Each structure stands twice: as C-alpha cells, then as structure tokens.
Short mmCIF file of C-alpha atoms and ligand atoms in Angstrom, two decimals:
data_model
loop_
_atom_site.label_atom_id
_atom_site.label_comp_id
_atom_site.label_asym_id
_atom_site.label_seq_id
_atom_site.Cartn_x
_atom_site.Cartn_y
_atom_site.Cartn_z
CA UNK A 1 -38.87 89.98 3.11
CA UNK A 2 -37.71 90.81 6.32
CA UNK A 3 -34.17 89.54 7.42
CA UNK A 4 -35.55 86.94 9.54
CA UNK A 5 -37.98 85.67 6.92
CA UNK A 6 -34.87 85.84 4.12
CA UNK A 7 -32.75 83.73 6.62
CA UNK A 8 -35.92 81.27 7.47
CA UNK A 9 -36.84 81.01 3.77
CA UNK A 10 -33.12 79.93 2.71
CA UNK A 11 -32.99 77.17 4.95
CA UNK A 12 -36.47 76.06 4.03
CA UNK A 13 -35.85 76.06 -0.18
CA UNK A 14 -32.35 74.14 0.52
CA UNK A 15 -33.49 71.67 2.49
CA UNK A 16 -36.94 70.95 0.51
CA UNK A 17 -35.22 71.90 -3.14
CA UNK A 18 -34.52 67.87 -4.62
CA UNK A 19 -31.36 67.54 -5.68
CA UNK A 20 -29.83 65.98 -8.94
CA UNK A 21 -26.73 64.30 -8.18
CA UNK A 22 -24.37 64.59 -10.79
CA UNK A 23 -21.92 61.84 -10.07
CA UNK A 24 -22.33 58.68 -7.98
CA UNK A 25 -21.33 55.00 -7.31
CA UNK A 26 -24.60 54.19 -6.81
CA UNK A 27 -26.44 51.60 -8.73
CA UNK A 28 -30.32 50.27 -8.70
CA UNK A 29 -31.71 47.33 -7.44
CA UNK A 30 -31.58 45.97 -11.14
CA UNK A 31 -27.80 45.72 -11.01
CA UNK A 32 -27.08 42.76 -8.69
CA UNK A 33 -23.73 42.83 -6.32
CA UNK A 34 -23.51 46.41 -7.46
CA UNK A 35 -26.35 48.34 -5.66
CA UNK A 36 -24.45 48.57 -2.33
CA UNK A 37 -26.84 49.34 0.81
CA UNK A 38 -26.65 48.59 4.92
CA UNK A 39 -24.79 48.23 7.24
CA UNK A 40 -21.98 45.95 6.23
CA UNK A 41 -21.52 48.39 3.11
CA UNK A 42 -21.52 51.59 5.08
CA UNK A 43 -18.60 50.20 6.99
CA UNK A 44 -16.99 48.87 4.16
CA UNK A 45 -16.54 52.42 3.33
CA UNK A 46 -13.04 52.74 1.48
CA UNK A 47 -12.76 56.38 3.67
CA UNK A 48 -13.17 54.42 7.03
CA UNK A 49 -11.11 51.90 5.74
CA UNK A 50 -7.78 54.14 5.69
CA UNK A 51 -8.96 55.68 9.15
CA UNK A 52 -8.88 51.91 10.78
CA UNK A 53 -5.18 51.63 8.99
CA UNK A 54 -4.50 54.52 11.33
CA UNK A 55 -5.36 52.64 14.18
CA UNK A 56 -2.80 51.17 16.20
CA UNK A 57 -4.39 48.19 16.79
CA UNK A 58 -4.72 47.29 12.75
CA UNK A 59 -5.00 44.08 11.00
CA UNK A 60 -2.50 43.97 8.31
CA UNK A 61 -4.27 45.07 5.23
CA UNK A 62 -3.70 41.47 3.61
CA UNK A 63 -5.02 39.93 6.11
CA UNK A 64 -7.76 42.67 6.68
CA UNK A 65 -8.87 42.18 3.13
CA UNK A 66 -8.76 38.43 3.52
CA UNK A 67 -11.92 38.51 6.04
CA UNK A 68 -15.33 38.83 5.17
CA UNK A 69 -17.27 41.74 4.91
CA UNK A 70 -19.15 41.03 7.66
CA UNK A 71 -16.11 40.74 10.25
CA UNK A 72 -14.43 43.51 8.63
CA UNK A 73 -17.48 45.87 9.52
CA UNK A 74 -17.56 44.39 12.66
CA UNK A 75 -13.98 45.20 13.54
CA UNK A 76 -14.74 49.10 11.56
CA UNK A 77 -17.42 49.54 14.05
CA UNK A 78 -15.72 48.62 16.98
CA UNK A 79 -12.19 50.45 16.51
CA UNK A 80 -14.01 53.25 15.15
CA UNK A 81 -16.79 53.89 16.64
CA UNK A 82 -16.97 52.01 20.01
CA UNK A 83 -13.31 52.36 21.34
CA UNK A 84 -12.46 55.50 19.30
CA UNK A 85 -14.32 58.97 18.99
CA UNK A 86 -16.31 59.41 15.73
CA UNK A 87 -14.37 62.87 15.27
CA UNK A 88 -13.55 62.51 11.25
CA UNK A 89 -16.22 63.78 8.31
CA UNK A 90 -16.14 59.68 7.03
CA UNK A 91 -17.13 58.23 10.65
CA UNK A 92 -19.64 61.80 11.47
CA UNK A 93 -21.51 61.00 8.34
CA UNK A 94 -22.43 57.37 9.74
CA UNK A 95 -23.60 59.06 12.92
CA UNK A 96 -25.61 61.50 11.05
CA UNK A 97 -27.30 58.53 8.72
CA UNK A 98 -27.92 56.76 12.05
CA UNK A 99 -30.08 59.73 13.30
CA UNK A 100 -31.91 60.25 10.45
CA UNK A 101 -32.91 57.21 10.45
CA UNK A 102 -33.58 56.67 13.69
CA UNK A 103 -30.95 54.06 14.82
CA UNK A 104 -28.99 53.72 17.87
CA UNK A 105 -25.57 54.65 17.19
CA UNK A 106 -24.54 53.46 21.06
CA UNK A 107 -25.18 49.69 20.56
CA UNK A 108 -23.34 46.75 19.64
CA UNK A 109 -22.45 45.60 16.53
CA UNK A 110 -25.52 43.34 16.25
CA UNK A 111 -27.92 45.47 17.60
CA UNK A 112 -26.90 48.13 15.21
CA UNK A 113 -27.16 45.55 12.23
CA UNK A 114 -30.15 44.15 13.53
CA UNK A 115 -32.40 47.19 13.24
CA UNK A 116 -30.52 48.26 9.62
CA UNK A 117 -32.05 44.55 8.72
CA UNK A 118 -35.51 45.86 9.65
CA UNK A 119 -35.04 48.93 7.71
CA UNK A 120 -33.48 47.67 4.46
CA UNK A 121 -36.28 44.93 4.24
CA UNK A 122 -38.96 47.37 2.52
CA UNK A 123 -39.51 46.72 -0.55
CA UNK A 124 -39.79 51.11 -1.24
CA UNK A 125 -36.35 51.15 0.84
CA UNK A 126 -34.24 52.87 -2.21
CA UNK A 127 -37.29 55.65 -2.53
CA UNK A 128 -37.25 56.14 1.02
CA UNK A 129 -33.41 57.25 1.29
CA UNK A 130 -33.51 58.91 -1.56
CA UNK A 131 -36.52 61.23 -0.25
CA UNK A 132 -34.64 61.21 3.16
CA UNK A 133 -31.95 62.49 1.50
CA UNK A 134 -34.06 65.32 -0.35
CA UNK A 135 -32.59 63.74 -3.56
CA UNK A 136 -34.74 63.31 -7.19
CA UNK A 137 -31.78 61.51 -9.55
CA UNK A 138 -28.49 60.27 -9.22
CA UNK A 139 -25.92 59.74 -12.17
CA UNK A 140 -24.27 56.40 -11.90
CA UNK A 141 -20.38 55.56 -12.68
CA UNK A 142 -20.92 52.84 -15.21
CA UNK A 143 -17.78 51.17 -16.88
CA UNK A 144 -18.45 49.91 -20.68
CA UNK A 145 -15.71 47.33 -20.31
CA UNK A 146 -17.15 45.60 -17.25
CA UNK A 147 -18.96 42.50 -18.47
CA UNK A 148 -20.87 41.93 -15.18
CA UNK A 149 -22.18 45.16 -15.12
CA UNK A 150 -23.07 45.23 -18.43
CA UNK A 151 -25.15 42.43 -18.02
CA UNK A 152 -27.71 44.69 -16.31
CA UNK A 153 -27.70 47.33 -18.30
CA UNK A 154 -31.45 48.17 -20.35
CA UNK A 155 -32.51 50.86 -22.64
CA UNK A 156 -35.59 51.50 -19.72
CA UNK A 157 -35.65 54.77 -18.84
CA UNK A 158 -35.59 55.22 -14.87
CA UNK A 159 -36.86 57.90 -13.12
CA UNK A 160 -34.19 57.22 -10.31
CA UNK A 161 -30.86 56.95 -12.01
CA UNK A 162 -29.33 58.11 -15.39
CA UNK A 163 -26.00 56.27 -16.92
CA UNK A 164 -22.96 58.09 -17.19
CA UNK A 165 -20.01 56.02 -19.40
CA UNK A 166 -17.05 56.20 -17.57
CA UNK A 167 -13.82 55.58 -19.86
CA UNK A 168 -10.63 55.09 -17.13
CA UNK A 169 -10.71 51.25 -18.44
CA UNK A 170 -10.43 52.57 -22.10
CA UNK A 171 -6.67 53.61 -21.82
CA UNK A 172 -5.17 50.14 -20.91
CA UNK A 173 -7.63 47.33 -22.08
CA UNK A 174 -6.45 45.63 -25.03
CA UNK A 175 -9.01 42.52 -24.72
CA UNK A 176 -12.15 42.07 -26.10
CA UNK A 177 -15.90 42.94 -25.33
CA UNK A 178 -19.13 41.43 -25.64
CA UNK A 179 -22.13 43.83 -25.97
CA UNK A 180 -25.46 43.33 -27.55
CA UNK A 181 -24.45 39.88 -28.99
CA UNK A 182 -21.49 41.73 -31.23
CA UNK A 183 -17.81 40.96 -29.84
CA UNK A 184 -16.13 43.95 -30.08
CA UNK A 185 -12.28 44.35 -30.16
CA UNK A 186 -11.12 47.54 -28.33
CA UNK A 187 -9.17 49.64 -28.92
CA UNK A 188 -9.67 49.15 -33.24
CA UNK A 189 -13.86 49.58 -33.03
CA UNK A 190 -13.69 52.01 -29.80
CA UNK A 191 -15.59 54.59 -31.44
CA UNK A 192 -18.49 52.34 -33.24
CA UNK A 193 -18.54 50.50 -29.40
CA UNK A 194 -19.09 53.89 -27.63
CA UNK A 195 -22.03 55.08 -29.81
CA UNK A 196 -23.92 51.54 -29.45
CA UNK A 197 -24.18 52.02 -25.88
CA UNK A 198 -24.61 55.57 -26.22
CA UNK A 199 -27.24 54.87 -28.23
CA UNK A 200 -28.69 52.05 -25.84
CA UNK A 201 -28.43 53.36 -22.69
CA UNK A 202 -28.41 57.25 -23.51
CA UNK A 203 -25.93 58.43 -20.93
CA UNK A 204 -25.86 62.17 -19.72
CA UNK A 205 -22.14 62.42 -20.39
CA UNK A 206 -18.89 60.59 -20.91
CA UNK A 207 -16.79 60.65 -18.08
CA UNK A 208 -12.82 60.20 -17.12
CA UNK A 209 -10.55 60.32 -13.69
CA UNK A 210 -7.02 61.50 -14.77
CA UNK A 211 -3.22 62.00 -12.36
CA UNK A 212 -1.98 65.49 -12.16
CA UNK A 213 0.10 64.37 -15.00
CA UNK A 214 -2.27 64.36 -17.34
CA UNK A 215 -0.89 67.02 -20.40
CA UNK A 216 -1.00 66.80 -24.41
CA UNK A 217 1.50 64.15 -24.51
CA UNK A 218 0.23 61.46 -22.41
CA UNK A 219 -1.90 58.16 -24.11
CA UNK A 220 -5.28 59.63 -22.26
CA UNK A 221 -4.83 62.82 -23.98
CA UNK A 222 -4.49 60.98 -27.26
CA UNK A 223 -7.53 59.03 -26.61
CA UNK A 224 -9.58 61.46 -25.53
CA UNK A 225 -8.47 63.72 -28.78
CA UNK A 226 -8.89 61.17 -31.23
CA UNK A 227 -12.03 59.02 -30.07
CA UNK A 228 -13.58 60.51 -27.83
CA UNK A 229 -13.75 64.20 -28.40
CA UNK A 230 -15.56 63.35 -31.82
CA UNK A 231 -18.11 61.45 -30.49
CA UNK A 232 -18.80 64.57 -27.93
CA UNK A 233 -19.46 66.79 -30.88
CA UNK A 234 -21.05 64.24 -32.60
CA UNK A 235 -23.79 62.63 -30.24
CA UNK A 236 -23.34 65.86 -28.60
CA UNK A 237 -22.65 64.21 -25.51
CA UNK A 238 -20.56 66.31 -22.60
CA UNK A 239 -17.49 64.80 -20.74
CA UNK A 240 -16.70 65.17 -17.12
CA UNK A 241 -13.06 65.31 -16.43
CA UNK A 242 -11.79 65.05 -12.41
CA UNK A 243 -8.32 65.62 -12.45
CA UNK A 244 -5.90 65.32 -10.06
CA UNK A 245 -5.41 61.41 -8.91
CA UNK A 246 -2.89 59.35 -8.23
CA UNK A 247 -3.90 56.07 -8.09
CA UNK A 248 -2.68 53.20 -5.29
CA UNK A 249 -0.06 55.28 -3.42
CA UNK A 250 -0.62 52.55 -1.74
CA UNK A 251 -1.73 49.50 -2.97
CA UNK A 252 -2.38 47.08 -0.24
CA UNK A 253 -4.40 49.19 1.18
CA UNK A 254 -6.47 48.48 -2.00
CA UNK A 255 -9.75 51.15 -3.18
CA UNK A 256 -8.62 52.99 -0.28
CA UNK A 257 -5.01 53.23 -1.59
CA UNK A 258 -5.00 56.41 -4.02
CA UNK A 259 -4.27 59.82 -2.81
CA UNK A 260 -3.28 63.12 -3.85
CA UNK A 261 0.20 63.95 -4.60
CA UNK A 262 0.84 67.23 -6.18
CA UNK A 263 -1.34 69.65 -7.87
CA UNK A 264 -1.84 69.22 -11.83
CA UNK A 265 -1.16 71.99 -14.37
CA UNK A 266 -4.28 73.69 -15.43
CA UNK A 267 -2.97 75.14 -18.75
CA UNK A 268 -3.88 71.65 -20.33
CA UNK A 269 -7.29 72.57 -19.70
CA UNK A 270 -7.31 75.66 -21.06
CA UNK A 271 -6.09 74.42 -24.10
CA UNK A 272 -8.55 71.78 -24.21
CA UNK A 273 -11.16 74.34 -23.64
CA UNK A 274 -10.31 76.73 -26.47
CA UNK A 275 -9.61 73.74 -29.13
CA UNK A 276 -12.90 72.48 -28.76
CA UNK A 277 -15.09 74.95 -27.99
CA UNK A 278 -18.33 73.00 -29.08
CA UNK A 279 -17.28 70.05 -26.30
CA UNK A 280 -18.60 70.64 -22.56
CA UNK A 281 -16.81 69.60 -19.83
CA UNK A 282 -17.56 69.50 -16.31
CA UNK A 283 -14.39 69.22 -14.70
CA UNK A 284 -13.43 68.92 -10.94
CA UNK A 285 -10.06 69.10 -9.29
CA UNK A 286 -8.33 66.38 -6.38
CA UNK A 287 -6.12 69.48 -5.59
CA UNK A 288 -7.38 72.89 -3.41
CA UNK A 289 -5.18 75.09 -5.63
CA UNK A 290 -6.30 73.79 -8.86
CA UNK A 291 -9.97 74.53 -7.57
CA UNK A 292 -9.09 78.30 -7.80
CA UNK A 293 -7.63 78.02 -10.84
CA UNK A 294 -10.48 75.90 -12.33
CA UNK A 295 -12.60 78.94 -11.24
CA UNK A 296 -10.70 81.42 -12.55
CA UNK A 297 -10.89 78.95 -16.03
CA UNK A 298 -14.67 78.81 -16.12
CA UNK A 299 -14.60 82.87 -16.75
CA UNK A 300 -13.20 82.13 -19.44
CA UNK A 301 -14.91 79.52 -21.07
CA UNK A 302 -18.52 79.13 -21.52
CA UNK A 303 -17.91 75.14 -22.32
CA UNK A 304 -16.17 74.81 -18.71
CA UNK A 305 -18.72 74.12 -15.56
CA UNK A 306 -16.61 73.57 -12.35
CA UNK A 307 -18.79 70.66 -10.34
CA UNK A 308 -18.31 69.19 -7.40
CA UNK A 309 -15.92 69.10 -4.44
CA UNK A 310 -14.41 66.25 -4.84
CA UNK A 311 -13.30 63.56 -2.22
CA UNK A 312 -10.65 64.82 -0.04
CA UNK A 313 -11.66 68.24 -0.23
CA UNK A 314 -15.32 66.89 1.02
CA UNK A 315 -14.93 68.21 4.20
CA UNK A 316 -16.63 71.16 5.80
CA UNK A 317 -13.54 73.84 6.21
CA UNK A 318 -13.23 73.10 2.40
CA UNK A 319 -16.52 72.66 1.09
CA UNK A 320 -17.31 76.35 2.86
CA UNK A 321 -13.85 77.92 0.99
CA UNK A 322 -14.56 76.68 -2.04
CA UNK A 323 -17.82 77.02 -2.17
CA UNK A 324 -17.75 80.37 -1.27
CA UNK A 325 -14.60 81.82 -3.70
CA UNK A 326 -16.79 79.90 -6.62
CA UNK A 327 -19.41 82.48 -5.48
CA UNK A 328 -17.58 85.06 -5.55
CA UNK A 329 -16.01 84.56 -8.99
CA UNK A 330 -19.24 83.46 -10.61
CA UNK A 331 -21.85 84.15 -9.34
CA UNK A 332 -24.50 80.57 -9.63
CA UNK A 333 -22.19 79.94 -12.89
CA UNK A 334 -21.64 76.46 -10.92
CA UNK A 335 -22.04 73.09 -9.79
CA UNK A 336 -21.96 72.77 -6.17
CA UNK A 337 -21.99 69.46 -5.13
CA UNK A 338 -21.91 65.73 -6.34
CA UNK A 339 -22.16 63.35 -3.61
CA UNK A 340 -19.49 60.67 -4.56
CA UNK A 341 -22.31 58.37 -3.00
CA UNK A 342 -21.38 54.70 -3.08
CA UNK A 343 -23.67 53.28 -0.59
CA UNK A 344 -27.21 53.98 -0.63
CA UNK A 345 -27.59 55.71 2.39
CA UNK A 346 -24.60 57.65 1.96
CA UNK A 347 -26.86 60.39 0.19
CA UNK A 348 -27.98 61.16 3.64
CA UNK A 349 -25.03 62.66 4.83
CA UNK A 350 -23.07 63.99 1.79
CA UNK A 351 -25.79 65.79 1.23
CA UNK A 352 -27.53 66.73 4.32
CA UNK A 353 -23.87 68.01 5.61
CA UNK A 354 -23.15 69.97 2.45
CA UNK A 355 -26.98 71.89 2.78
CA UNK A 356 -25.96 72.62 6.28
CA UNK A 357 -23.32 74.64 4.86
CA UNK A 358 -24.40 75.75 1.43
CA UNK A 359 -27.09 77.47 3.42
CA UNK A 360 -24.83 79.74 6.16
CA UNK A 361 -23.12 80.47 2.42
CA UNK A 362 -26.31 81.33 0.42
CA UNK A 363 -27.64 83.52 3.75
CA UNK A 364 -24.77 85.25 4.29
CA UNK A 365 -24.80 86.88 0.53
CA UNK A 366 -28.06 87.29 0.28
CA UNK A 367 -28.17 89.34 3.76
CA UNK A 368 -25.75 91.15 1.96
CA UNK A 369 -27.46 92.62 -0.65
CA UNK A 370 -30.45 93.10 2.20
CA UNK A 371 -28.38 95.75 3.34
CA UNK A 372 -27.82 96.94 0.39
CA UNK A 373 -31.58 97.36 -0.30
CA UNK A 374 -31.52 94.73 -3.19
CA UNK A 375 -35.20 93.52 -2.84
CA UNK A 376 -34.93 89.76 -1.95
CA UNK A 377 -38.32 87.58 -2.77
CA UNK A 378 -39.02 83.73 -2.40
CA UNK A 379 -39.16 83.19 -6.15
CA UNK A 380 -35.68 84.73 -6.45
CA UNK A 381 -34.19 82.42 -4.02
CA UNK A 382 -35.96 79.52 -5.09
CA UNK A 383 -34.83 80.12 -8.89
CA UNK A 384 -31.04 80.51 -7.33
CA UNK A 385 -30.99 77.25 -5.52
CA UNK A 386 -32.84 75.40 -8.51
CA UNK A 387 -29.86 76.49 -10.86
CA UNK A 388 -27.42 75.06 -8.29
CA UNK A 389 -29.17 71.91 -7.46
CA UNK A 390 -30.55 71.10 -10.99
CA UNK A 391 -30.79 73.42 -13.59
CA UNK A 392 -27.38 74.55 -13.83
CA UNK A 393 -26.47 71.00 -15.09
CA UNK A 394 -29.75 70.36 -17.32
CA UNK A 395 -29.04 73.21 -19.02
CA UNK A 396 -25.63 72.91 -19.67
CA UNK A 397 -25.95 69.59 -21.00
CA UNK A 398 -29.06 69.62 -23.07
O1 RAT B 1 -14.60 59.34 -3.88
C1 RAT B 1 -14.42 58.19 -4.18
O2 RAT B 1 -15.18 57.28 -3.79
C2 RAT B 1 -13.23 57.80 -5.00
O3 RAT B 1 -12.89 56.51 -4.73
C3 RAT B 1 -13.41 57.79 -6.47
O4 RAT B 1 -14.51 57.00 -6.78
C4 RAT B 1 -13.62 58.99 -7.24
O5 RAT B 1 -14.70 59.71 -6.84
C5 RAT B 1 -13.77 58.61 -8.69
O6 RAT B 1 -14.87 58.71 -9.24
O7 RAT B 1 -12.76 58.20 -9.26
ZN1 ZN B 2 -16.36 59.16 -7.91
#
C-alpha cells in the first residue's frame, strides 16, 4: 500500500473493528434500576456532577442530592451546557453522543429529553448503541454482596455482556448473604461463596479497586493472598487490579467524591507478579507515573497485561501519552482501552473519542516503518487492531 491507502485503511479497520470492552458499569435490560440509559442518566453523570460543584452558582451538595434526578439533570444541563461552554472531556462526550445520534444539543431541557424519549422507546435500543458505538461485548462490574443485583443474575449466556465479580465489598462486610437459596456467612465460607457464583454465572475475571496504599501488610492484601489468589489458580480465573484510589476525598459530594492523591508504590506488584506466576492480572493505574512504571512491569512479567486508561487520565493529552509510551515499550503487548461506561450511551463517546486518537497513534508508526520499506498490507493492520480491541484480552484470559 501506498501511504495514502495505509493512512485511509487505518482509519477504516479502527472505526469498523468491534470492540470488547473490558470493564464497564453497564448492565442489561434484565437487571432492573441498574441498566442506566437517557437522558436523566447521562446527566447524572458522577464526572459532570463535580464540574457543576465548580460552578459558582451550586446547590449545596446535600441539598443537590436531595432533588430528584430529573431536576438535578435539569439544573446539569442548564449550568453546564446552556449558560456555560461544554469545554471539559465529561460535558464534550454528551455533545458528541448528541450528534451521533442525531439530537439537538441547542434546545431546552425538554426538547432535548423529549426526542431522547423517542429514541430510548425501541425495543432494539441497547443493540442500536452498542453498534453505534462499534462495540460487540461489554464486561459488567457486578458486586457478589449486593442482594438486589443478585436477584437478576442467571446462568444464560448473553451475547451482549459477560460478568466480572468485583470483590471491593469483600474487605469490610461482616454480614450475611443469600445466594441460590444457601445463606452464606462471609467472611468464614468466602471461598466456597466465590466458586458458586463462579460457577453460576462464569465470570471472565475477578476484579478489585485498591488506594495507593495498598502493600503486603494491608487486610486487602491478606484477602486477596489467602482467598482469592487460590481460587485464581484454581478455577483459573484472572483478576483485574486498578490501583491507585482514594475513596470520598470528599464525601458529600458522594460517587463523585474520590480522587487521586498520591501515586502508589509499584514494587507490591512486582512482588505479586513473581509469587504467583500462574495468576493473571490485568492491572491499571489512577496515577500517570505509575502508568510508566506499570509498563515498564509488564516486560517483565508475562502474567501482567496493562489495560485501560483509567478515569482521570481519560482525557485526550493523556490517552495519546500513554498510549503511545505503551507502544513504544511493547509493542501490541496491551490493552488499550476500557470504557468505564456507566450509561448506555456513554459507549459512544469513550469510545468513538479514544479511536479518534488511537488512530493518529497507529498511523503515525505504521508510516514509520513505510519509510523504512517495511511492507505494510491490510491483513497486517487488521490482525494489529484485532489484538488491541479483542484478542489481546481473549487470549490472555483463556
Ligand atoms: O470511572 C468511574 O466511573 C469510577 O467511578 C469508578 O467506577 C472506577 O472506574 C471503578 O471501577 O472503581
Ligand atoms: Zn470502573
């Protein structure tokens, strides 16, 4: 190829290449009051939240919180988007789901709401963002010790979403569980509870959120070391670790309360990595630094696979450095991208933003090698992008 097809062709694979989206919030219709979609959702967004505590104008979060989430979206919209600029990566992404779905972003509140109604009312409506969005599967976040949600989980396969079991609850619940008409008491039958819903729901890998604190002697270390490490190597089941979080900085200002405080020491990981080399973790960092490092890591260990940029970092100055430097230090030895989706149409956005740049990152190497008379063909490039946007993960996991 030419260097005008090489650049044409890249753009085409990454924007018609379906993605597998490694970790979510998102839920199907199955799970009532926790398959968030429209409008009111969107703008319930905990990221536009903290931008409308910015404003000078703000509601006190109490009594912010104490609305409903109707007026709250109302007031998002209007301080947000009407009497402020859209400028941030939180309030662009609503713009950009607007457009793609073909919805004035200039009119009222109502207006706007009235033609997401029309929208959301088709019965294919979760298909038809996810093929919008140029995504094939989502992982869900799905918390073992929430009875609600449990209530909706079934041992159907669907072709849509795949169950990941996400353990933060683990480390401070002392209560007990109902599950599959057996009460269990956690944490004394932790282990036996984890490999009955393994076993039920057949989730593509454990997963945990831990502070920059995290090291050997904290209680999530010990739990991870003594119950759930040997079901990884048991069940053979891969945990994601995103590191890096400190939770409610501040805490009126609720989900949208946790931040980033300092960086978290990497040499835990490395330990982790080298005492059990026959566990896989996928592991993302909260702090820029720690990215490096991670990368640096992941040459070392085959059971390490960076994913993700993660939150904060989600923006486009960031998502192009780090997306790059993985590049350079491994080649596509990584996970991109996970969207962080918690709103259905979110998917739009996250993703449609990070193609936008994954493809000036992908062009500019492979123009590279172009001038270095590396023969570039459409299988190559199509085989590169699968690895990043699905194999990469199927294969380390299976
Ligand atoms: O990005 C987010 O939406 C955060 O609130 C968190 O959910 C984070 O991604 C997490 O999984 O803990
Ligand atoms: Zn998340």
């Amino acid at each position: 190829m030419n260097k005008s097809e090489i650049i044409e062709t890249i753009a085409e694979l990454i924007n018609t290449t379906p993605i597998y989206d490694i970790h979510t919030h998102l839920f199907p219709k199955s799970f009532p009051g926790f398959a968030l979609y429209g409008l009111d959702n969107l703008l319930n967004y905990h990221y536009l939240i903290a931008e409308y505590f910015r404003t000078f104008e703000a509601l006190e979060p109490e009594v912010f919180f104490g609305l409903s989430k109707e007026a709250r979206s109302e007031i998002i919209w209007n301080e947000l988007f009407v009497m402020k600029t859209p400028l941030s990566e939180a309030t662009i992404g609503v713009i950009d789901i607007f457009n793609t779905l073909g919805i004035d972003s200039t009119g009222s509140y109502e207006k706007t709401k009235e033609s997401f109604k029309n929208l959301t009312n088709r019965d294919d409506y979760f298909e038809f963002i996810f093929k919008k969005a140029g995504v094939s599967k989502v992982v869900m976040t799905n918390d073992p010790l929430n009875e609600e949600e449990l209530s909706s989980w079934n041992n159907q396969s669907n072709q849509m979403f795949d169950y990941a079991l996400r353990l933060d609850s683990f480390v401070n619940f002392n209560g007990r569980i109902s599950f599959q008409d057996r009460p269990y008491h956690i944490p004394q039958q932790t282990s036996e509870y984890l490999i009955k819903c393994i076993e039920y729901v057949q989730p593509r890998y454990f997963a945990i959120s831990l502070s920059h604190e995290f090291n050997v002697a904290t209680k999530e270390y010990e739990f991870l070391d003594e119950v759930v490490f040997p079901i990884c190597k048991n069940k053979q089941i891969p945990i994601s670790l995103m590191i890096g979080v400190t939770r409610q900085v501040n805490p009126a200002y609720e989900l949208a309360g946790d931040g980033v405080l300092e960086k978290a020491d990497v040499s835990v990981l490395t330990h982790l990595c080298a005492r059990n080399p026959d566990v896989k973790f996928l592991v993302t960092y909260l702090s820029r630094e720690n990215q490096y490092e991670l990368t640096v890591l992941a040459r070392k260990f085959p059971n390490l696979m960076p994913f993700g940029i993660w939150w904060f970092l989600n923006i486009p100055e960031l998502i192009n450095e780090i997306t790059e430097m993985r590049m350079s230090l491994l080649g596509n030895g990584f996970i991109p991208q996970h969207s962080d989706a918690r709103i259905l149409e979110q998917l739009i956005y996250k993703w449609g933003r990070f193609r936008s740049i994954f493809t000036d990152v992908l062009t500019k190497r492979y123009l590279e090698l172009y001038d270095k008379n590396v023969p570039i063909t459409k299988d190559r490039i199509q085989l590169d992008i699968n690895s990043f946007f699905q194999t990469n993960f199927q294969n380390f996991i299976s």
